[in-house]
CSV table of C-alpha atoms in Angstrom, one decimal:
chain,number,residue,atom,x,y,z
A,1,UNK,CA,-23.0,-4.6,-36.5
A,2,UNK,CA,-20.8,-2.2,-34.6
A,3,UNK,CA,-22.8,-1.4,-31.5
A,4,UNK,CA,-20.6,1.6,-30.7
A,5,UNK,CA,-21.7,3.5,-33.8
A,6,UNK,CA,-23.8,6.6,-33.2
A,7,UNK,CA,-27.1,5.1,-34.1
A,8,UNK,CA,-30.1,6.4,-32.2
A,9,UNK,CA,-31.1,3.5,-29.9
A,10,UNK,CA,-34.8,3.6,-31.0
A,11,UNK,CA,-33.6,3.0,-34.6
A,12,UNK,CA,-31.5,0.0,-33.7
A,13,UNK,CA,-32.8,-3.3,-35.1
A,14,UNK,CA,-33.9,-5.4,-32.1
A,15,UNK,CA,-32.7,-8.5,-34.0
A,16,UNK,CA,-29.1,-7.4,-33.3
A,17,UNK,CA,-29.6,-7.9,-29.6
A,18,UNK,CA,-28.2,-11.1,-28.3
A,19,UNK,CA,-30.7,-13.9,-28.6
A,20,UNK,CA,-29.9,-15.1,-25.1
A,21,UNK,CA,-30.2,-11.6,-23.5
A,22,UNK,CA,-33.2,-12.5,-21.3
A,23,UNK,CA,-31.4,-15.7,-20.4
A,24,UNK,CA,-28.2,-14.1,-19.2
A,25,UNK,CA,-30.2,-11.5,-17.3
A,26,UNK,CA,-32.2,-14.1,-15.5
A,27,UNK,CA,-32.4,-13.1,-11.8
A,28,UNK,CA,-31.8,-9.4,-12.6
A,29,UNK,CA,-34.6,-6.9,-13.0
A,30,UNK,CA,-33.7,-5.3,-16.4
A,31,UNK,CA,-36.9,-3.6,-17.3
A,32,UNK,CA,-36.2,-0.3,-15.5
A,33,UNK,CA,-32.6,-0.3,-16.8
A,34,UNK,CA,-33.8,-0.9,-20.3
A,35,UNK,CA,-36.4,1.8,-20.1
A,36,UNK,CA,-33.9,4.4,-19.1
A,37,UNK,CA,-31.3,3.2,-21.6
A,38,UNK,CA,-33.8,3.6,-24.5
A,39,UNK,CA,-34.3,7.2,-23.5
A,40,UNK,CA,-30.6,7.9,-24.3
A,41,UNK,CA,-30.3,10.2,-27.3
A,42,UNK,CA,-26.8,8.8,-28.2
A,43,UNK,CA,-25.5,12.4,-28.5
A,44,UNK,CA,-22.7,13.1,-30.9
A,45,UNK,CA,-21.0,15.1,-28.2
A,46,UNK,CA,-22.2,13.5,-24.9
A,47,UNK,CA,-21.9,15.7,-21.8
A,48,UNK,CA,-22.6,12.9,-19.4
A,49,UNK,CA,-19.2,11.3,-19.6
A,50,UNK,CA,-17.1,14.4,-18.9
A,51,UNK,CA,-19.5,15.2,-16.1
A,52,UNK,CA,-18.4,12.0,-14.3
A,53,UNK,CA,-15.3,12.5,-12.1
A,54,UNK,CA,-13.9,9.1,-13.3
A,55,UNK,CA,-15.0,9.6,-16.9
A,56,UNK,CA,-17.3,6.6,-17.1
A,57,UNK,CA,-17.8,5.5,-20.8
A,58,UNK,CA,-21.5,6.0,-20.5
A,59,UNK,CA,-22.5,6.1,-24.3
A,60,UNK,CA,-20.6,2.9,-25.0
A,61,UNK,CA,-22.1,1.2,-22.0
A,62,UNK,CA,-25.6,2.1,-23.0
A,63,UNK,CA,-25.0,1.1,-26.7
A,64,UNK,CA,-23.6,-2.3,-25.7
A,65,UNK,CA,-26.3,-2.9,-23.2
A,66,UNK,CA,-29.1,-2.2,-25.7
A,67,UNK,CA,-27.4,-4.5,-28.1
A,68,UNK,CA,-27.6,-7.4,-25.6
A,69,UNK,CA,-23.8,-7.3,-24.9
A,70,UNK,CA,-24.1,-6.9,-21.2
A,71,UNK,CA,-20.8,-8.6,-20.4
A,72,UNK,CA,-18.9,-6.2,-22.7
A,73,UNK,CA,-20.8,-3.3,-21.2
A,74,UNK,CA,-19.9,-4.4,-17.7
A,75,UNK,CA,-16.3,-5.0,-18.7
A,76,UNK,CA,-15.6,-1.5,-20.0
A,77,UNK,CA,-17.3,0.1,-17.0
A,78,UNK,CA,-15.4,-2.1,-14.5
A,79,UNK,CA,-12.1,-1.5,-16.2
A,80,UNK,CA,-12.7,2.2,-15.9
A,81,UNK,CA,-14.0,2.0,-12.4
A,82,UNK,CA,-13.7,-1.2,-10.3
A,83,UNK,CA,-16.2,0.3,-7.8
A,84,UNK,CA,-18.8,1.1,-10.5
A,85,UNK,CA,-21.6,-0.9,-8.8
A,86,UNK,CA,-21.0,1.0,-5.6
A,87,UNK,CA,-20.7,4.4,-7.3
A,88,UNK,CA,-24.0,3.8,-9.1
A,89,UNK,CA,-25.7,3.9,-5.7
A,90,UNK,CA,-23.7,6.5,-3.7
A,91,UNK,CA,-22.5,9.1,-6.2
A,92,UNK,CA,-24.0,12.5,-6.4
A,93,UNK,CA,-25.5,11.8,-9.9
A,94,UNK,CA,-27.4,15.1,-10.0
A,95,UNK,CA,-24.2,17.1,-10.0
A,96,UNK,CA,-22.3,14.6,-12.2
A,97,UNK,CA,-23.3,12.3,-15.1
A,98,UNK,CA,-27.1,12.8,-14.8
A,99,UNK,CA,-26.8,16.5,-14.1
A,100,UNK,CA,-25.1,16.9,-17.5
A,101,UNK,CA,-27.5,14.8,-19.5
A,102,UNK,CA,-28.9,16.7,-22.5
A,103,UNK,CA,-32.4,15.4,-21.8
A,104,UNK,CA,-32.3,17.2,-18.4
A,105,UNK,CA,-32.3,20.6,-20.1
A,106,UNK,CA,-36.0,20.5,-20.9
A,107,UNK,CA,-37.1,17.5,-18.9
A,108,UNK,CA,-35.9,14.5,-16.9
A,109,UNK,CA,-32.4,13.3,-17.5
A,110,UNK,CA,-31.7,9.7,-18.3
A,111,UNK,CA,-31.2,7.8,-15.0
A,112,UNK,CA,-27.7,6.7,-15.9
A,113,UNK,CA,-27.2,5.3,-12.4
A,114,UNK,CA,-29.9,2.8,-13.0
A,115,UNK,CA,-28.3,1.4,-16.1
A,116,UNK,CA,-24.8,1.4,-14.5
A,117,UNK,CA,-26.0,-0.4,-11.5
A,118,UNK,CA,-27.8,-3.1,-13.5
A,119,UNK,CA,-24.8,-3.7,-15.8
A,120,UNK,CA,-22.2,-3.6,-13.0
A,121,UNK,CA,-24.2,-5.9,-10.7
A,122,UNK,CA,-24.5,-8.5,-13.4
A,123,UNK,CA,-20.8,-8.2,-14.3
A,124,UNK,CA,-19.2,-8.7,-10.9
A,125,UNK,CA,-21.6,-11.6,-10.1
A,126,UNK,CA,-21.0,-13.5,-13.3
A,127,UNK,CA,-17.6,-12.8,-14.9
A,128,UNK,CA,-14.1,-14.1,-14.1
A,129,UNK,CA,-11.8,-11.2,-14.1
A,130,UNK,CA,-8.7,-11.3,-16.3
A,131,UNK,CA,-5.2,-10.9,-14.9
A,132,UNK,CA,-1.7,-10.9,-16.3
A,133,UNK,CA,0.8,-13.7,-15.5
A,134,UNK,CA,2.3,-13.3,-12.0
A,135,UNK,CA,5.5,-11.3,-12.0
A,136,UNK,CA,6.6,-12.2,-8.5
A,137,UNK,CA,6.9,-8.6,-7.4
A,138,UNK,CA,5.4,-7.9,-3.9
A,139,UNK,CA,3.2,-4.8,-3.4
A,140,UNK,CA,1.6,-3.7,-0.1
A,141,UNK,CA,-1.8,-1.9,0.1
A,142,UNK,CA,-2.4,-0.3,3.4
A,143,UNK,CA,-6.2,0.2,4.0
A,144,UNK,CA,-9.1,-1.7,2.5
A,145,UNK,CA,-11.4,1.2,1.8
A,146,UNK,CA,-12.3,2.5,-1.7
A,147,UNK,CA,-8.8,3.6,-2.5
A,148,UNK,CA,-7.2,0.4,-1.3
A,149,UNK,CA,-9.7,-1.9,-3.0
A,150,UNK,CA,-9.2,0.0,-6.3
A,151,UNK,CA,-5.4,-0.2,-6.2
A,152,UNK,CA,-5.4,-3.8,-5.1
A,153,UNK,CA,-7.6,-4.9,-8.0
A,154,UNK,CA,-5.7,-2.9,-10.5
A,155,UNK,CA,-2.3,-4.1,-9.3
A,156,UNK,CA,-3.4,-7.8,-9.0
A,157,UNK,CA,-4.8,-7.6,-12.6
A,158,UNK,CA,-1.3,-6.3,-13.7
A,159,UNK,CA,0.3,-9.5,-12.2
A,160,UNK,CA,1.6,-8.2,-8.9
A,161,UNK,CA,1.7,-10.2,-5.7
A,162,UNK,CA,-0.6,-7.9,-3.6
A,163,UNK,CA,-1.1,-8.0,0.2
A,164,UNK,CA,-3.6,-5.7,1.9
A,165,UNK,CA,-3.3,-4.6,5.5
A,166,UNK,CA,-6.6,-3.6,7.1
A,167,UNK,CA,-7.0,-2.4,10.7
A,168,UNK,CA,-10.5,-3.8,11.1
A,169,UNK,CA,-11.9,-7.3,10.7
A,170,UNK,CA,-13.7,-6.6,7.4
A,171,UNK,CA,-12.9,-4.8,4.2
A,172,UNK,CA,-14.7,-1.7,3.0
A,173,UNK,CA,-13.6,1.2,5.2
A,174,UNK,CA,-16.1,4.1,4.7
A,175,UNK,CA,-18.2,1.8,2.4
A,176,UNK,CA,-18.9,-0.5,5.4
A,177,UNK,CA,-18.6,1.8,8.4
A,178,UNK,CA,-19.6,5.2,7.1
A,179,UNK,CA,-22.5,4.7,4.7
A,180,UNK,CA,-25.8,3.3,6.0
A,181,UNK,CA,-27.1,0.0,4.8
A,182,UNK,CA,-30.2,1.7,3.3
A,183,UNK,CA,-27.9,3.5,0.9
A,184,UNK,CA,-25.3,0.8,0.3
A,185,UNK,CA,-26.2,-2.8,1.3
A,186,UNK,CA,-23.2,-4.4,2.9
A,187,UNK,CA,-23.8,-7.5,0.8
A,188,UNK,CA,-22.4,-5.5,-2.1
A,189,UNK,CA,-19.3,-4.6,-0.2
A,190,UNK,CA,-18.8,-8.3,0.7
A,191,UNK,CA,-18.6,-9.2,-2.9
A,192,UNK,CA,-15.4,-7.3,-3.2
A,193,UNK,CA,-13.6,-9.5,-0.8
A,194,UNK,CA,-14.5,-12.4,-3.1
A,195,UNK,CA,-13.2,-10.5,-6.1
A,196,UNK,CA,-9.9,-9.7,-4.3
A,197,UNK,CA,-9.5,-13.3,-3.2
A,198,UNK,CA,-10.1,-14.6,-6.7
A,199,UNK,CA,-7.4,-12.3,-8.0
A,200,UNK,CA,-5.0,-13.7,-5.5
A,201,UNK,CA,-4.9,-10.8,-3.1
A,202,UNK,CA,-3.9,-11.6,0.4
A,203,UNK,CA,-5.7,-9.7,3.2
A,204,UNK,CA,-4.3,-9.3,6.7
A,205,UNK,CA,-7.1,-8.1,9.0
A,206,UNK,CA,-6.8,-6.4,12.4
A,207,UNK,CA,-3.4,-5.0,11.6
A,208,UNK,CA,-2.7,-1.3,12.1
A,209,UNK,CA,0.4,-0.2,10.4
A,210,UNK,CA,2.4,1.9,12.9
A,211,UNK,CA,1.5,-0.3,15.9
A,212,UNK,CA,2.7,-3.8,15.4
A,213,UNK,CA,5.1,-2.8,12.6
A,214,UNK,CA,5.5,0.1,10.2
A,215,UNK,CA,6.4,1.0,6.6
A,216,UNK,CA,10.1,0.2,7.3
A,217,UNK,CA,9.3,-3.4,8.1
A,218,UNK,CA,7.3,-3.7,4.9
A,219,UNK,CA,10.2,-2.6,2.8
A,220,UNK,CA,12.5,-4.8,4.8
A,221,UNK,CA,10.3,-7.9,4.0
A,222,UNK,CA,10.5,-7.4,0.3
A,223,UNK,CA,7.6,-5.2,-0.7
A,224,UNK,CA,8.9,-3.1,-3.6
A,225,UNK,CA,6.1,-0.5,-3.5
A,226,UNK,CA,3.5,0.5,-0.9
A,227,UNK,CA,0.3,2.4,-1.2
A,228,UNK,CA,-1.3,4.2,1.8
A,229,UNK,CA,-5.1,4.6,1.6
A,230,UNK,CA,-6.2,4.7,5.2
A,231,UNK,CA,-8.9,7.3,4.8
A,232,UNK,CA,-10.1,9.9,7.2
A,233,UNK,CA,-11.9,8.3,10.1
A,234,UNK,CA,-11.1,10.7,13.0
A,235,UNK,CA,-13.8,13.4,13.6
A,236,UNK,CA,-13.1,17.1,13.5
A,237,UNK,CA,-14.2,18.6,16.8
A,238,UNK,CA,-16.0,21.9,17.4
A,239,UNK,CA,-13.7,22.8,20.3
A,240,UNK,CA,-16.5,24.3,22.3
A,241,UNK,CA,-17.5,23.9,26.0
A,242,UNK,CA,-19.6,20.8,26.7
A,243,UNK,CA,-18.3,18.7,23.8
A,244,UNK,CA,-17.2,15.9,26.2
A,245,UNK,CA,-20.6,15.5,27.8
A,246,UNK,CA,-22.1,12.0,27.7
A,247,UNK,CA,-24.9,12.8,25.3
A,248,UNK,CA,-22.6,14.3,22.7
A,249,UNK,CA,-21.3,12.0,19.9
A,250,UNK,CA,-19.6,12.2,16.5
A,251,UNK,CA,-21.4,11.2,13.4
A,252,UNK,CA,-18.5,9.3,11.9
A,253,UNK,CA,-18.5,7.1,15.1
A,254,UNK,CA,-22.3,6.7,15.2
A,255,UNK,CA,-22.5,5.4,11.7
A,256,UNK,CA,-20.1,2.5,12.5
A,257,UNK,CA,-22.5,0.9,14.9
A,258,UNK,CA,-25.7,2.9,15.5
A,259,UNK,CA,-27.3,0.1,17.6
A,260,UNK,CA,-25.2,0.8,20.7
A,261,UNK,CA,-26.3,4.4,21.1
A,262,UNK,CA,-29.1,5.5,23.4
A,263,UNK,CA,-30.6,8.5,21.5
A,264,UNK,CA,-33.8,9.7,23.2
A,265,UNK,CA,-36.6,11.5,21.4
A,266,UNK,CA,-34.8,14.7,20.3
A,267,UNK,CA,-31.6,15.0,18.4
A,268,UNK,CA,-29.6,17.9,17.1
A,269,UNK,CA,-27.3,17.1,14.2
A,270,UNK,CA,-24.6,19.8,13.6
A,271,UNK,CA,-23.3,19.7,10.1
A,272,UNK,CA,-24.4,20.1,6.4
A,273,UNK,CA,-22.7,17.3,4.5
A,274,UNK,CA,-23.7,13.8,3.5
A,275,UNK,CA,-22.5,12.4,6.8
A,276,UNK,CA,-25.0,14.7,8.6
A,277,UNK,CA,-27.8,13.5,6.2
A,278,UNK,CA,-26.9,9.8,6.9
A,279,UNK,CA,-26.9,10.4,10.6
A,280,UNK,CA,-30.2,12.2,10.6
A,281,UNK,CA,-31.9,9.5,8.4
A,282,UNK,CA,-30.4,6.7,10.6
A,283,UNK,CA,-31.6,8.3,13.8
A,284,UNK,CA,-35.1,8.7,12.3
A,285,UNK,CA,-35.1,5.0,11.4
A,286,UNK,CA,-34.1,4.2,14.9
A,287,UNK,CA,-37.1,5.9,16.4
A,288,UNK,CA,-35.9,9.4,17.2
A,289,UNK,CA,-39.1,11.5,16.7
A,290,UNK,CA,-37.5,15.0,16.4
A,291,UNK,CA,-34.3,15.4,14.4
A,292,UNK,CA,-33.0,18.9,13.7
A,293,UNK,CA,-30.1,19.4,11.3
A,294,UNK,CA,-28.5,22.7,12.2
A,295,UNK,CA,-26.2,24.5,9.8
A,296,UNK,CA,-23.8,27.3,10.6
A,297,UNK,CA,-24.2,29.0,7.2
A,298,UNK,CA,-27.1,29.5,4.8
A,299,UNK,CA,-26.6,26.4,2.7
A,300,UNK,CA,-25.9,22.7,2.9
A,301,UNK,CA,-23.0,20.9,1.3
A,302,UNK,CA,-24.7,17.5,1.0
A,303,UNK,CA,-26.2,16.4,-2.4
A,304,UNK,CA,-29.6,17.8,-3.1
A,305,UNK,CA,-30.9,14.3,-3.3
A,306,UNK,CA,-29.7,13.3,0.1
A,307,UNK,CA,-31.0,16.5,1.7
A,308,UNK,CA,-34.4,15.8,0.1
A,309,UNK,CA,-34.5,12.2,1.4
A,310,UNK,CA,-33.7,13.5,4.9
A,311,UNK,CA,-36.5,16.0,4.7
A,312,UNK,CA,-39.0,13.4,3.4
A,313,UNK,CA,-38.1,11.1,6.2
A,314,UNK,CA,-38.8,13.8,8.8
A,315,UNK,CA,-35.6,15.9,9.4
A,316,UNK,CA,-36.0,19.6,10.0
A,317,UNK,CA,-33.3,21.9,8.6
A,318,UNK,CA,-32.3,25.1,10.5
A,319,UNK,CA,-29.8,27.5,8.9
A,320,UNK,CA,-27.6,30.4,10.1
A,321,UNK,CA,-27.0,29.0,13.6
A,322,UNK,CA,-23.5,28.6,15.1
A,323,UNK,CA,-23.0,26.3,18.1
A,324,UNK,CA,-21.2,28.1,20.9
A,325,UNK,CA,-21.7,25.8,23.9
A,326,UNK,CA,-23.3,22.4,24.6
A,327,UNK,CA,-25.1,21.9,27.9
A,328,UNK,CA,-26.9,19.0,29.5
A,329,UNK,CA,-30.2,20.3,28.1
A,330,UNK,CA,-29.1,20.9,24.5
A,331,UNK,CA,-27.0,23.3,22.4
A,332,UNK,CA,-26.6,27.1,22.7
A,333,UNK,CA,-26.7,28.5,19.2
A,334,UNK,CA,-25.9,32.1,18.0
A,335,UNK,CA,-27.5,33.5,14.9
A,336,UNK,CA,-25.1,34.1,11.9
A,337,UNK,CA,-25.1,36.4,8.9
A,338,UNK,CA,-23.4,35.2,5.6
A,339,UNK,CA,-22.0,37.0,2.6
A,340,UNK,CA,-22.8,36.1,-1.0
A,341,UNK,CA,-20.2,33.3,-0.9
A,342,UNK,CA,-22.1,31.7,2.0
A,343,UNK,CA,-19.2,32.5,4.4
A,344,UNK,CA,-20.2,33.6,7.9
A,345,UNK,CA,-19.6,37.4,8.4
A,346,UNK,CA,-21.1,37.9,11.8
A,347,UNK,CA,-22.3,35.9,14.8
A,348,UNK,CA,-24.7,37.4,17.3
A,349,UNK,CA,-23.6,37.7,21.0
A,350,UNK,CA,-26.9,36.4,22.3
A,351,UNK,CA,-27.0,32.6,22.0
A,352,UNK,CA,-30.2,30.7,22.7
A,353,UNK,CA,-30.8,27.2,23.9
A,354,UNK,CA,-32.1,24.5,21.5
A,355,UNK,CA,-33.1,21.5,23.6
A,356,UNK,CA,-32.0,18.0,22.7
A,357,UNK,CA,-31.5,14.5,24.3
A,358,UNK,CA,-28.6,13.8,21.9
A,359,UNK,CA,-26.1,15.9,20.0
A,360,UNK,CA,-24.3,14.6,16.9
A,361,UNK,CA,-21.3,16.5,15.5
A,362,UNK,CA,-20.8,16.0,11.8
A,363,UNK,CA,-18.6,18.8,10.6
A,364,UNK,CA,-15.7,16.9,8.9
A,365,UNK,CA,-13.2,14.1,9.3
A,366,UNK,CA,-9.4,13.9,9.4
A,367,UNK,CA,-6.9,11.1,9.0
A,368,UNK,CA,-5.3,9.0,11.7
A,369,UNK,CA,-1.8,10.4,11.8
A,370,UNK,CA,-0.2,7.3,13.2
A,371,UNK,CA,1.2,5.9,10.0
A,372,UNK,CA,1.9,9.3,8.5
A,373,UNK,CA,3.9,10.7,11.4
A,374,UNK,CA,5.9,7.5,12.1
A,375,UNK,CA,7.1,6.9,8.5
A,376,UNK,CA,10.6,8.2,7.9
A,377,UNK,CA,11.0,10.5,4.9
A,378,UNK,CA,7.2,11.0,4.5
A,379,UNK,CA,6.2,14.7,4.5
A,380,UNK,CA,2.7,15.8,5.6
A,381,UNK,CA,1.0,19.2,5.1
A,382,UNK,CA,-0.6,21.5,7.6
A,383,UNK,CA,-3.9,19.6,7.5
A,384,UNK,CA,-2.1,16.3,8.5
A,385,UNK,CA,-2.5,14.9,5.0
A,386,UNK,CA,0.3,13.2,3.0
A,387,UNK,CA,2.1,15.4,0.5
A,388,UNK,CA,2.1,13.8,-3.0
A,389,UNK,CA,3.0,14.4,-6.5
A,390,UNK,CA,0.3,14.4,-9.2
A,391,UNK,CA,0.9,10.7,-9.8
A,392,UNK,CA,0.4,9.9,-6.1
A,393,UNK,CA,4.1,9.4,-5.2
A,394,UNK,CA,5.1,10.7,-1.8
A,395,UNK,CA,8.4,12.2,-0.6
A,396,UNK,CA,9.5,8.6,0.4
A,397,UNK,CA,10.7,6.6,-2.6
A,398,UNK,CA,8.5,3.6,-3.3
A,399,UNK,CA,5.7,4.9,-1.1
A,400,UNK,CA,2.4,6.1,-2.7
A,401,UNK,CA,-0.8,7.5,-1.2
A,402,UNK,CA,-4.3,8.1,-2.5
A,403,UNK,CA,-7.9,8.7,-1.5
A,404,UNK,CA,-9.0,10.8,1.5
A,405,UNK,CA,-5.6,10.5,3.2
A,406,UNK,CA,-4.2,12.9,0.7
A,407,UNK,CA,-7.3,15.0,-0.2
A,408,UNK,CA,-9.4,15.0,3.0
A,409,UNK,CA,-13.0,13.7,3.1
A,410,UNK,CA,-14.1,13.4,-0.5
A,411,UNK,CA,-16.4,11.1,-2.4
A,412,UNK,CA,-16.0,7.4,-3.3
A,413,UNK,CA,-15.7,8.2,-7.0
A,414,UNK,CA,-13.0,10.8,-6.4
A,415,UNK,CA,-11.1,8.1,-4.4
A,416,UNK,CA,-11.3,5.8,-7.4
A,417,UNK,CA,-10.1,8.4,-9.8
A,418,UNK,CA,-7.0,9.2,-7.8
A,419,UNK,CA,-6.3,5.6,-7.0
A,420,UNK,CA,-6.4,4.5,-10.6
A,421,UNK,CA,-3.6,7.1,-11.3
A,422,UNK,CA,-1.7,5.8,-8.4
A,423,UNK,CA,-1.9,2.2,-9.5
A,424,UNK,CA,-0.6,3.1,-13.0
A,425,UNK,CA,2.2,5.2,-11.4
A,426,UNK,CA,3.2,2.3,-9.1
A,427,UNK,CA,3.3,0.0,-12.1
A,428,UNK,CA,5.5,2.4,-14.0
A,429,UNK,CA,7.8,2.8,-10.9
A,430,UNK,CA,8.2,-0.9,-10.5
A,431,UNK,CA,8.9,-1.5,-14.2
A,432,UNK,CA,11.8,0.9,-13.9
A,433,UNK,CA,13.4,-0.5,-10.7
A,434,UNK,CA,16.8,-2.1,-11.1
A,435,UNK,CA,16.6,-5.9,-11.3
A,436,UNK,CA,17.9,-7.7,-8.1
């Protein structure tokens, strides 16, 4: 039977499911995933797939899963998105795949993330990835975050000799140092180092390109194409008085190692994105009794789900307050008025003190400009991000860039989407190089 045919899942003959389905799923809790998969309507024109930034083949995945073909389901998902097991946990599903599910129009959408996580977890734990014959062409991947991992996997599977350069002692980037363990267990990130090693990828840790050596030396040593995916790990500052005081910190730094911070009982979190939500939830879990998330405008930019989690765990949200000064006692906030597009029109001239033991600034991140400014022939824009063509190629021949270093702070799935295109562009570029 062709399991990809549009047959309503409840009408599928259970006998067509693999006889060893329970056996191959031993050790994995499939009941919830199965329950959600069986709710799928197998729509003739599914809206879930185009709702996904990386166009995950959701209907095919569910059909294969229900037919007991879990390895095939995992393969098509992984080939489309090597970080599918991670995206199943950290994506904003309410605005993406699940938010477009037809069932959600009059009821609860199918929890696609549950099925994807089950299928992807099984696949990366149990399957040997395929790769082409080695072609001997050396490729460098700078940065081992979401963008770098995606490109390294794709290029290694295409047969290239891949070396990754990572400034820290472990892979993952924002996956390890920017997302709390309660949202993304680090054990899952660790699995990707094993995947990379099995594919033959070499990883050089504790190397910052631009310090010990730069892009010029990589080209000198025979790397025919180089991808930059160093992310955005420098905080954007508020540029207000008091920002250098000892009780003021940046969320992007705090999330790297929360244990070293002395927080006190009261915390103010300035920001409205997912980083602010992660900081608030982490602080509450570390014993801070009073956490206020203060937002300049009249809305938050984090996902609705993450905002709700923060509220459930005890965070208080305060809108229309702009920070104008930080003191030893807390933050001076001025009231704001926004227009219909949520942009601040007016700020009052009578700020008031909101007391706090600790202040966390979580307004945005920017890239480290070391590698970008020291590379000859590489142009950057006014935001300090690399200028690229649609395929990810930069103004320097043989040099590509992807992820947050070209788009600013975005989501993991968006980094995957751009990095896939970059990997294919690098492959095309290398195929057309003159033979030595």
